[in-house]
Amino acid sequence: MARAAIQRRLIWRTAEVLENRAETPRVHRLVLDVPDWPGHLPGQHVVARLTAEDGYTAQRSYSLASPPDVPQLHLAVERLDGGEVSPYLTDELRRGDQLELRGPIGGYFVWSAAADRADGEQRPVQLVAGGSGVAPFLAMVDHHQRQGSPTALRLLYSTRTAADVIGRDVLGEETTVALTREHPPGWPGVTGRIDRDVLAHYAFPPAERPRVFVCGSTPFVEFVAATLIDLGHDPSAIRLERYGNSEELK
Amino acid sequence: MAVLSRGFRRARPERDDGRLPPGQYDAGDDFPVLSAGPTPHTALERWDLSIDDATGGLARWSWEEFRALPHERITVDIHCVTTWSKFDTRWEGVALDTLLEHVEADSPYVLASCDGGYTTNVPLEDLVDGRAWVVDTYDGEPLAPEHGGPARLLVPHLYFWKSAKWLRRLSLLEQDEPGFWETFGYHNYGDPWREQRYSDD
């Protein structure tokens, strides 16, 4: 695995909520202003911390859904019923509120135009998302567009219904959306789950040696990774991120 | 001074037995899975576990040899840096003390290496005196691949990324060498009771 030394002291920063809007029935987009944000790479995440009046704190990780090219930080927070943190973030947090953040965190599940240029290889980038696992890919796709990167990039994105698609303002030609719970007439993408045939048809073929990033629930990520390897992709070129691990589980 | 989150309250009952480290929550019956790359599936015929140092190989066990070593039953709490903790997890495996009886081990550092390329570093003194095991059984069943099977390291007193999945080699080192997450900004030691999540914590 590649090594990169990203050693930076991670202090708690105070973010101001600029906007908290429902983007889909289940996902809110938080737009945050973080003074002195040190910058990040597409794919990195932050830890958000809530503090109750009695001093109790809870912290959860969220991928950054915005690229380093814009000054605000965006989080796409899925409301998990019965959760401790996500319902607070989606339902209670308002414009002007403060939220403590630490980051950026993670240096492996990242892609940037600059790293590609330095690398000189110009390998295509294949992104595969399940549900709100698309969040880090919104940062990558947006960054790719803003940088005018020559790297070929595709996103295969599985979600329940057309109304559940996150990031409609960013996603474009590079994206194929697979709807698992509805089959709208004339849907330009895929209907049904991302299975072996869909991966074989829509993902860059192994011969093009794509760098592959997969983000979603653990069963989704395990299935996609195992199927890609079965199709001939190099296991060492596949990087995984799972949501639902550091968020609420019940 | 922490920023108070207006209207935010604890949603889960507080544990008052002192077993939950700061900043953690109880995952209950869930056993979340985390890994940076795909789950390797190494055939048991090709699996081995070795210990080496700068001079070369010191010990090696095939799967059958490893299974024949004396196993212990371990019930421990585990703590993931992503803030979940899981209580009373039940494992079976071989104590590092047992493995290290087979070698001259006086190097102060250990780097664990795994199928798939993952590595993590742990001081030798944290692996001895009944504080670390190589486990092959979870809750009475063979350890599932997504949880690190055939065999993983178990160092429950450190954050769980130190309990390397798919373990294949332990290298005894004179100089400390940061492993995979440790080079990506996670803490070099990882004590959950001191909340050593990231570098400089």
Short mmCIF file of C-alpha atoms in Angstrom, two decimals:
data_model
loop_
_atom_site.label_atom_id
_atom_site.label_comp_id
_atom_site.label_asym_id
_atom_site.label_seq_id
_atom_site.Cartn_x
_atom_site.Cartn_y
_atom_site.Cartn_z
CA MET A 1 0.00 0.00 0.00
CA ALA A 2 1.15 3.49 -0.73
CA ARG A 3 2.70 5.47 2.08
CA ALA A 4 2.14 9.15 2.61
CA ALA A 5 3.09 10.97 5.73
CA ILE A 6 0.27 13.30 6.62
CA GLN A 7 1.13 14.31 10.13
CA ARG A 8 -0.61 17.41 11.30
CA ARG A 9 -1.88 18.29 14.72
CA LEU A 10 -5.65 17.92 14.72
CA ILE A 11 -7.15 20.61 16.87
CA TRP A 12 -10.86 21.07 17.53
CA ARG A 13 -12.16 23.92 15.42
CA THR A 14 -15.43 25.76 15.79
CA ALA A 15 -17.54 25.71 12.65
CA GLU A 16 -20.47 28.02 12.05
CA VAL A 17 -23.50 26.57 10.34
CA LEU A 18 -24.27 28.63 7.24
CA GLU A 19 -27.02 26.36 5.98
CA ASN A 20 -28.83 23.17 6.97
CA ARG A 21 -31.15 22.02 4.22
CA ALA A 22 -32.95 18.80 3.39
CA GLU A 23 -31.38 17.55 0.19
CA THR A 24 -33.36 14.32 0.02
CA PRO A 25 -35.99 12.80 2.32
CA ARG A 26 -33.24 11.23 4.44
CA VAL A 27 -30.17 13.39 3.92
CA HIS A 28 -29.42 16.93 5.00
CA ARG A 29 -26.63 19.04 3.64
CA LEU A 30 -24.76 21.06 6.24
CA VAL A 31 -22.79 23.99 4.86
CA LEU A 32 -20.16 25.11 7.35
CA ASP A 33 -17.78 27.99 7.68
CA VAL A 34 -14.59 26.95 9.45
CA PRO A 35 -12.16 29.81 10.07
CA ASP A 36 -8.52 28.87 9.40
CA TRP A 37 -9.45 25.55 7.80
CA PRO A 38 -6.09 24.07 6.73
CA GLY A 39 -7.46 22.53 3.53
CA HIS A 40 -8.16 18.92 2.68
CA LEU A 41 -8.01 16.32 -0.06
CA PRO A 42 -11.17 14.98 -1.74
CA GLY A 43 -12.11 11.82 0.15
CA GLN A 44 -10.98 12.94 3.61
CA HIS A 45 -13.37 13.15 6.54
CA VAL A 46 -13.93 15.17 9.69
CA VAL A 47 -15.06 14.28 13.19
CA ALA A 48 -17.97 16.31 14.53
CA ARG A 49 -18.42 16.66 18.29
CA LEU A 50 -21.58 17.53 20.19
CA THR A 51 -21.46 18.60 23.85
CA ALA A 52 -24.49 18.43 26.15
CA GLU A 53 -25.04 20.79 29.06
CA ASP A 54 -23.99 18.08 31.52
CA GLY A 55 -20.65 17.78 29.71
CA TYR A 56 -21.51 14.59 27.85
CA THR A 57 -19.95 14.52 24.40
CA ALA A 58 -20.55 12.40 21.31
CA GLN A 59 -18.40 12.40 18.20
CA ARG A 60 -18.97 10.89 14.77
CA SER A 61 -17.08 10.89 11.48
CA TYR A 62 -18.45 12.41 8.28
CA SER A 63 -16.86 12.51 4.85
CA LEU A 64 -16.41 15.96 3.38
CA ALA A 65 -18.80 16.30 0.44
CA SER A 66 -17.18 19.50 -0.83
CA PRO A 67 -13.85 19.82 -2.66
CA PRO A 68 -10.90 21.85 -1.39
CA ASP A 69 -11.63 24.29 -4.23
CA VAL A 70 -14.46 25.97 -2.31
CA PRO A 71 -14.10 27.74 1.04
CA GLN A 72 -17.07 26.19 2.84
CA LEU A 73 -17.19 22.61 4.10
CA HIS A 74 -20.20 20.52 3.15
CA LEU A 75 -21.38 17.43 5.02
CA ALA A 76 -24.12 15.12 3.74
CA VAL A 77 -25.69 13.72 6.90
CA GLU A 78 -28.10 10.82 6.66
CA ARG A 79 -30.70 10.84 9.42
CA LEU A 80 -30.53 7.48 11.19
CA ASP A 81 -33.69 6.89 13.21
CA GLY A 82 -32.89 6.31 16.85
CA GLY A 83 -29.39 7.66 16.37
CA GLU A 84 -27.85 9.98 18.89
CA VAL A 85 -25.94 12.39 16.66
CA SER A 86 -27.40 12.39 13.14
CA PRO A 87 -30.99 13.38 14.11
CA TYR A 88 -29.53 16.29 16.07
CA LEU A 89 -27.46 17.41 13.08
CA THR A 90 -30.35 17.10 10.61
CA ASP A 91 -33.26 18.30 12.76
CA GLU A 92 -31.89 20.61 15.46
CA LEU A 93 -28.88 22.40 14.05
CA ARG A 94 -29.76 25.80 12.57
CA ARG A 95 -28.07 28.56 10.68
CA GLY A 96 -25.77 30.45 13.04
CA ASP A 97 -25.22 27.49 15.40
CA GLN A 98 -21.72 26.37 16.20
CA LEU A 99 -20.38 22.86 15.75
CA GLU A 100 -16.99 21.52 16.79
CA LEU A 101 -14.96 19.77 14.11
CA ARG A 102 -11.61 18.05 13.84
CA GLY A 103 -9.88 17.27 10.61
CA PRO A 104 -9.08 16.63 7.91
CA ILE A 105 -8.58 12.95 8.67
CA GLY A 106 -7.55 10.05 6.44
CA GLY A 107 -4.90 10.00 3.75
CA TYR A 108 -5.60 6.74 1.94
CA PHE A 109 -9.12 7.05 0.58
CA VAL A 110 -8.28 10.22 -1.35
CA TRP A 111 -7.94 11.34 -4.94
CA SER A 112 -6.71 14.69 -6.20
CA ALA A 113 -5.81 16.14 -9.56
CA ALA A 114 -2.43 17.24 -8.18
CA ALA A 115 -1.54 13.74 -6.99
CA ASP A 116 -2.47 12.38 -10.41
CA ARG A 117 -0.25 14.93 -12.15
CA ALA A 118 2.64 14.15 -9.81
CA ASP A 119 2.11 10.46 -10.38
CA GLY A 120 2.26 10.91 -14.15
CA GLU A 121 0.35 7.70 -14.81
CA GLN A 122 -3.08 9.09 -15.65
CA ARG A 123 -4.88 5.93 -14.58
CA PRO A 124 -8.65 6.22 -14.80
CA VAL A 125 -10.61 6.60 -11.57
CA GLN A 126 -13.64 4.42 -10.90
CA LEU A 127 -15.90 5.43 -8.03
CA VAL A 128 -18.63 3.10 -6.74
CA ALA A 129 -21.09 4.44 -4.15
CA GLY A 130 -23.92 2.94 -2.16
CA GLY A 131 -26.43 5.41 -0.68
CA SER A 132 -24.93 8.24 1.36
CA GLY A 133 -21.54 6.65 0.67
CA VAL A 134 -21.52 9.00 -2.32
CA ALA A 135 -20.47 11.91 -0.06
CA PRO A 136 -16.67 11.65 -0.53
CA PHE A 137 -17.22 11.15 -4.26
CA LEU A 138 -19.12 14.43 -4.53
CA ALA A 139 -15.89 16.07 -3.36
CA MET A 140 -13.85 14.09 -5.91
CA VAL A 141 -16.22 14.70 -8.86
CA ASP A 142 -16.56 18.40 -8.07
CA HIS A 143 -12.79 18.76 -7.68
CA HIS A 144 -12.22 16.86 -10.94
CA GLN A 145 -14.55 19.27 -12.78
CA ARG A 146 -13.18 22.43 -11.19
CA GLN A 147 -9.61 21.40 -11.92
CA GLY A 148 -10.42 20.40 -15.50
CA SER A 149 -8.54 17.20 -14.77
CA PRO A 150 -7.68 15.09 -17.84
CA THR A 151 -8.05 11.91 -15.76
CA ALA A 152 -10.94 9.76 -16.95
CA LEU A 153 -13.38 9.42 -14.04
CA ARG A 154 -16.64 7.56 -13.65
CA LEU A 155 -19.08 7.20 -10.78
CA LEU A 156 -21.47 4.30 -10.41
CA TYR A 157 -23.97 5.26 -7.71
CA SER A 158 -26.59 2.99 -6.18
CA THR A 159 -29.50 4.56 -4.32
CA ARG A 160 -33.12 3.73 -3.54
CA THR A 161 -35.13 6.13 -5.66
CA ALA A 162 -34.54 9.14 -7.90
CA ALA A 163 -35.60 11.36 -4.99
CA ASP A 164 -32.73 9.94 -2.90
CA VAL A 165 -29.98 11.12 -5.25
CA ILE A 166 -27.56 13.36 -3.35
CA GLY A 167 -25.44 15.94 -5.15
CA ARG A 168 -27.58 16.56 -8.23
CA ASP A 169 -25.89 19.95 -8.59
CA VAL A 170 -22.51 18.28 -9.04
CA LEU A 171 -23.10 14.96 -10.75
CA GLY A 172 -23.11 14.89 -14.54
CA GLU A 173 -22.08 12.81 -17.52
CA GLU A 174 -19.52 10.85 -15.50
CA THR A 175 -22.24 9.38 -13.28
CA THR A 176 -24.51 6.37 -13.74
CA VAL A 177 -27.21 6.10 -11.07
CA ALA A 178 -28.64 2.66 -10.26
CA LEU A 179 -32.07 2.81 -8.59
CA THR A 180 -32.82 -0.17 -6.38
CA ARG A 181 -36.42 0.57 -5.31
CA GLU A 182 -38.12 2.04 -8.35
CA HIS A 183 -38.09 1.79 -12.11
CA PRO A 184 -39.13 5.15 -13.52
CA PRO A 185 -39.95 4.98 -17.22
CA GLY A 186 -37.13 6.37 -19.32
CA TRP A 187 -34.61 6.38 -16.43
CA PRO A 188 -31.26 7.00 -18.14
CA GLY A 189 -29.24 4.92 -15.69
CA VAL A 190 -29.62 1.43 -14.29
CA THR A 191 -32.57 0.01 -12.40
CA GLY A 192 -31.84 -2.73 -9.88
CA ARG A 193 -28.87 -3.45 -7.71
CA ILE A 194 -25.26 -3.00 -8.75
CA ASP A 195 -24.39 -6.58 -9.60
CA ARG A 196 -21.65 -8.32 -11.53
CA ASP A 197 -23.14 -7.45 -14.92
CA VAL A 198 -23.51 -3.78 -14.02
CA LEU A 199 -19.92 -3.60 -12.77
CA ALA A 200 -18.65 -5.38 -15.89
CA HIS A 201 -20.59 -3.01 -18.16
CA TYR A 202 -20.23 0.39 -16.48
CA ALA A 203 -16.88 0.27 -14.65
CA PHE A 204 -13.55 0.84 -16.39
CA PRO A 205 -12.25 -2.60 -17.40
CA PRO A 206 -9.33 -4.15 -15.51
CA ALA A 207 -7.10 -3.72 -18.60
CA GLU A 208 -7.25 0.06 -18.11
CA ARG A 209 -5.92 -0.39 -14.55
CA PRO A 210 -8.36 1.99 -12.87
CA ARG A 211 -7.86 3.19 -9.32
CA VAL A 212 -11.07 2.07 -7.66
CA PHE A 213 -12.78 3.67 -4.68
CA VAL A 214 -15.83 2.03 -3.10
CA CYS A 215 -17.90 3.63 -0.33
CA GLY A 216 -21.14 2.44 1.22
CA SER A 217 -22.47 0.03 3.80
CA THR A 218 -20.28 -2.91 4.74
CA PRO A 219 -22.30 -5.51 2.75
CA PHE A 220 -22.28 -3.23 -0.31
CA VAL A 221 -18.55 -2.55 -0.08
CA GLU A 222 -17.70 -6.22 0.52
CA PHE A 223 -19.83 -7.33 -2.44
CA VAL A 224 -18.51 -4.72 -4.86
CA ALA A 225 -14.86 -5.29 -3.90
CA ALA A 226 -15.12 -9.08 -4.15
CA THR A 227 -16.93 -8.85 -7.50
CA LEU A 228 -14.40 -6.42 -8.97
CA ILE A 229 -11.56 -8.75 -7.94
CA ASP A 230 -13.46 -11.62 -9.53
CA LEU A 231 -13.75 -9.56 -12.73
CA GLY A 232 -9.97 -9.21 -12.79
CA HIS A 233 -9.30 -5.93 -10.97
CA ASP A 234 -6.11 -5.69 -8.94
CA PRO A 235 -6.99 -5.93 -5.22
CA SER A 236 -4.25 -3.44 -4.37
CA ALA A 237 -5.94 -0.82 -6.61
CA ILE A 238 -9.21 -1.00 -4.65
CA ARG A 239 -9.70 1.33 -1.69
CA LEU A 240 -12.67 1.07 0.63
CA GLU A 241 -14.57 3.31 2.98
CA ARG A 242 -17.65 2.26 4.90
CA TYR A 243 -20.30 4.39 6.48
CA GLY A 244 -22.43 3.22 9.34
CA ASN A 245 -19.35 2.29 11.34
CA SER A 246 -18.57 5.48 13.06
CA GLU A 247 -22.12 6.79 12.97
CA GLU A 248 -24.99 5.47 14.95
CA LEU A 249 -25.68 1.80 14.59
CA LYS A 250 -29.06 1.50 16.20
CA MET B 1 -14.06 25.81 26.44
CA ALA B 2 -16.24 23.38 24.64
CA VAL B 3 -19.02 24.66 22.43
CA LEU B 4 -22.34 23.61 23.96
CA SER B 5 -24.78 22.04 21.55
CA ARG B 6 -28.11 23.61 22.40
CA GLY B 7 -30.69 20.95 23.17
CA PHE B 8 -28.32 18.02 22.71
CA ARG B 9 -28.66 15.24 25.26
CA ARG B 10 -27.22 11.82 25.83
CA ALA B 11 -29.49 9.34 24.04
CA ARG B 12 -28.14 6.17 25.59
CA PRO B 13 -28.01 5.26 29.26
CA GLU B 14 -24.68 5.95 30.83
CA ARG B 15 -22.52 3.00 31.80
CA ASP B 16 -21.42 3.52 35.36
CA ASP B 17 -19.02 0.58 35.61
CA GLY B 18 -16.03 2.53 34.30
CA ARG B 19 -15.57 0.30 31.26
CA LEU B 20 -16.33 2.84 28.53
CA PRO B 21 -13.28 4.94 27.58
CA PRO B 22 -13.76 8.66 26.94
CA GLY B 23 -15.47 9.58 23.66
CA GLN B 24 -16.69 6.02 23.01
CA TYR B 25 -20.18 4.56 22.77
CA ASP B 26 -21.46 1.03 23.28
CA ALA B 27 -22.14 -0.68 19.93
CA GLY B 28 -24.19 -3.36 21.69
CA ASP B 29 -24.65 -6.46 19.58
CA ASP B 30 -23.23 -4.88 16.43
CA PHE B 31 -19.73 -5.73 15.30
CA PRO B 32 -18.83 -3.07 12.73
CA VAL B 33 -16.29 -3.88 10.03
CA LEU B 34 -13.51 -1.54 8.94
CA SER B 35 -10.73 -2.10 6.46
CA ALA B 36 -8.91 0.05 3.93
CA GLY B 37 -8.79 -2.58 1.20
CA PRO B 38 -10.63 -5.69 0.03
CA THR B 39 -10.96 -8.71 2.32
CA PRO B 40 -8.23 -11.23 1.41
CA HIS B 41 -9.17 -14.90 1.21
CA THR B 42 -6.00 -16.86 1.85
CA ALA B 43 -6.38 -20.63 1.59
CA LEU B 44 -5.43 -22.38 4.82
CA GLU B 45 -2.94 -24.60 2.94
CA ARG B 46 -1.05 -21.46 1.94
CA TRP B 47 -1.41 -19.66 5.27
CA ASP B 48 1.46 -19.42 7.69
CA LEU B 49 2.47 -17.19 10.56
CA SER B 50 6.09 -16.19 10.99
CA ILE B 51 8.24 -14.19 13.34
CA ASP B 52 11.37 -12.56 11.99
CA ASP B 53 13.96 -9.93 12.81
CA ALA B 54 16.80 -8.24 10.96
CA THR B 55 18.71 -11.53 10.86
CA GLY B 56 15.86 -13.38 9.09
CA GLY B 57 13.17 -15.86 10.02
CA LEU B 58 13.01 -16.94 13.65
CA ALA B 59 9.88 -19.08 13.74
CA ARG B 60 7.14 -20.22 11.40
CA TRP B 61 3.89 -22.11 11.88
CA SER B 62 1.67 -23.65 9.23
CA TRP B 63 -2.09 -23.46 9.88
CA GLU B 64 -2.10 -26.96 11.38
CA GLU B 65 0.92 -26.21 13.53
CA PHE B 66 -0.66 -22.98 14.71
CA ARG B 67 -3.94 -24.72 15.52
CA ALA B 68 -2.00 -27.29 17.58
CA LEU B 69 -0.46 -24.61 19.82
CA PRO B 70 -2.12 -24.17 23.21
CA HIS B 71 -5.15 -21.90 22.82
CA GLU B 72 -6.67 -19.68 25.47
CA ARG B 73 -10.19 -18.34 25.85
CA ILE B 74 -10.26 -14.57 26.13
CA THR B 75 -13.22 -12.34 27.02
CA VAL B 76 -12.39 -8.67 26.61
CA ASP B 77 -13.80 -5.24 25.74
CA ILE B 78 -12.64 -3.74 22.43
CA HIS B 79 -12.51 -0.09 21.44
CA CYS B 80 -12.43 1.23 17.87
CA VAL B 81 -10.96 4.66 17.16
CA THR B 82 -14.12 5.49 15.19
CA THR B 83 -15.81 5.62 18.65
CA TRP B 84 -17.64 2.32 19.00
CA SER B 85 -16.78 -0.05 21.82
CA LYS B 86 -17.96 -3.61 22.22
CA PHE B 87 -18.10 -5.35 25.57
CA ASP B 88 -17.34 -8.93 26.58
CA THR B 89 -16.21 -10.12 23.15
CA ARG B 90 -15.23 -13.80 23.27
CA TRP B 91 -12.18 -15.02 21.40
CA GLU B 92 -9.89 -18.05 21.31
CA GLY B 93 -6.28 -17.89 20.30
CA VAL B 94 -2.62 -18.26 21.16
CA ALA B 95 -0.98 -15.84 23.56
CA LEU B 96 1.94 -13.89 22.13
CA ASP B 97 3.83 -15.12 25.20
CA THR B 98 3.43 -18.66 23.85
CA LEU B 99 4.60 -17.71 20.35
CA LEU B 100 7.54 -15.71 21.65
CA GLU B 101 8.77 -18.68 23.74
CA HIS B 102 10.04 -19.99 20.41
CA VAL B 103 12.33 -17.03 19.71
CA GLU B 104 14.92 -14.82 21.33
CA ALA B 105 12.87 -11.64 21.58
CA ASP B 106 14.61 -8.65 23.05
CA SER B 107 13.95 -6.06 20.33
CA PRO B 108 11.73 -3.32 21.72
CA TYR B 109 9.37 -2.89 18.74
CA VAL B 110 7.12 -5.10 16.64
CA LEU B 111 5.61 -4.49 13.20
CA ALA B 112 2.67 -6.75 12.32
CA SER B 113 2.20 -7.44 8.59
CA CYS B 114 -0.89 -8.85 6.98
CA ASP B 115 -2.38 -10.24 3.82
CA GLY B 116 -3.51 -7.29 1.71
CA GLY B 117 -0.53 -5.17 2.76
CA TYR B 118 -1.83 -3.79 6.06
CA THR B 119 0.72 -3.14 8.81
CA THR B 120 0.62 -1.82 12.37
CA ASN B 121 3.28 -1.23 15.01
CA VAL B 122 3.12 -2.12 18.70
CA PRO B 123 5.84 -2.02 21.36
CA LEU B 124 6.92 -5.54 22.33
CA GLU B 125 6.11 -4.87 25.98
CA ASP B 126 2.44 -4.39 25.01
CA LEU B 127 2.33 -7.83 23.43
CA VAL B 128 3.64 -9.85 26.38
CA ASP B 129 2.46 -10.76 29.89
CA GLY B 130 -0.95 -11.94 28.77
CA ARG B 131 -1.98 -8.75 26.99
CA ALA B 132 -2.03 -9.91 23.34
CA TRP B 133 -3.02 -12.96 21.33
CA VAL B 134 -3.26 -14.27 17.79
CA VAL B 135 -6.91 -15.33 17.62
CA ASP B 136 -8.62 -17.69 15.17
CA THR B 137 -12.03 -18.06 16.84
CA TYR B 138 -14.73 -15.51 17.63
CA ASP B 139 -17.80 -16.36 19.71
CA GLY B 140 -17.12 -20.08 19.28
CA GLU B 141 -16.88 -19.95 15.49
CA PRO B 142 -13.91 -19.75 13.10
CA LEU B 143 -13.00 -16.10 12.70
CA ALA B 144 -14.87 -14.73 9.64
CA PRO B 145 -12.74 -13.23 6.85
CA GLU B 146 -14.29 -9.75 7.22
CA HIS B 147 -13.30 -9.77 10.89
CA GLY B 148 -9.74 -10.82 10.09
CA GLY B 149 -9.86 -14.58 9.60
CA PRO B 150 -8.11 -16.96 9.41
CA ALA B 151 -6.25 -15.22 12.24
CA ARG B 152 -5.82 -11.72 13.58
CA LEU B 153 -3.88 -10.01 16.29
CA LEU B 154 -5.85 -9.13 19.43
CA VAL B 155 -4.42 -6.32 21.57
CA PRO B 156 -7.54 -5.19 23.41
CA HIS B 157 -5.91 -2.54 25.58
CA LEU B 158 -5.11 -0.45 22.47
CA TYR B 159 -7.50 0.96 19.83
CA PHE B 160 -8.67 -1.85 17.62
CA TRP B 161 -6.74 -0.88 14.48
CA LYS B 162 -3.70 -2.27 16.36
CA SER B 163 -5.43 -5.68 16.40
CA ALA B 164 -4.37 -6.34 12.81
CA LYS B 165 -6.64 -8.50 10.66
CA TRP B 166 -5.29 -11.24 8.36
CA LEU B 167 -2.04 -11.42 10.33
CA ARG B 168 0.88 -13.24 8.69
CA ARG B 169 4.11 -11.88 10.13
CA LEU B 170 5.50 -10.29 13.26
CA SER B 171 8.80 -8.48 12.73
CA LEU B 172 10.95 -7.67 15.75
CA LEU B 173 12.62 -4.30 15.24
CA GLU B 174 15.35 -2.28 16.93
CA GLN B 175 13.72 0.98 15.72
CA ASP B 176 10.01 1.74 15.83
CA GLU B 177 8.42 1.79 12.38
CA PRO B 178 4.96 3.32 11.96
CA GLY B 179 2.38 1.06 10.33
CA PHE B 180 -0.38 1.84 7.84
CA TRP B 181 -2.78 4.09 9.77
CA GLU B 182 0.06 5.41 11.88
CA THR B 183 1.59 6.97 8.74
CA PHE B 184 -1.79 8.51 7.87
CA GLY B 185 -2.01 10.60 11.00
CA TYR B 186 -3.37 8.13 13.54
CA HIS B 187 -1.65 7.90 16.91
CA ASN B 188 1.51 5.85 17.12
CA TYR B 189 0.49 4.09 20.34
CA GLY B 190 -3.33 4.32 20.52
CA ASP B 191 -4.36 4.06 24.18
CA PRO B 192 -8.18 4.44 24.31
CA TRP B 193 -8.11 5.51 27.98
CA ARG B 194 -5.91 8.48 27.06
CA GLU B 195 -7.92 9.05 23.85
CA GLN B 196 -4.84 8.74 21.67
CA ARG B 197 -6.74 8.78 18.38
CA TYR B 198 -4.54 10.95 16.17
CA SER B 199 -0.89 12.06 16.18
CA ASP B 200 -0.10 14.31 19.12
CA ASP B 201 -3.30 13.43 21.01
#
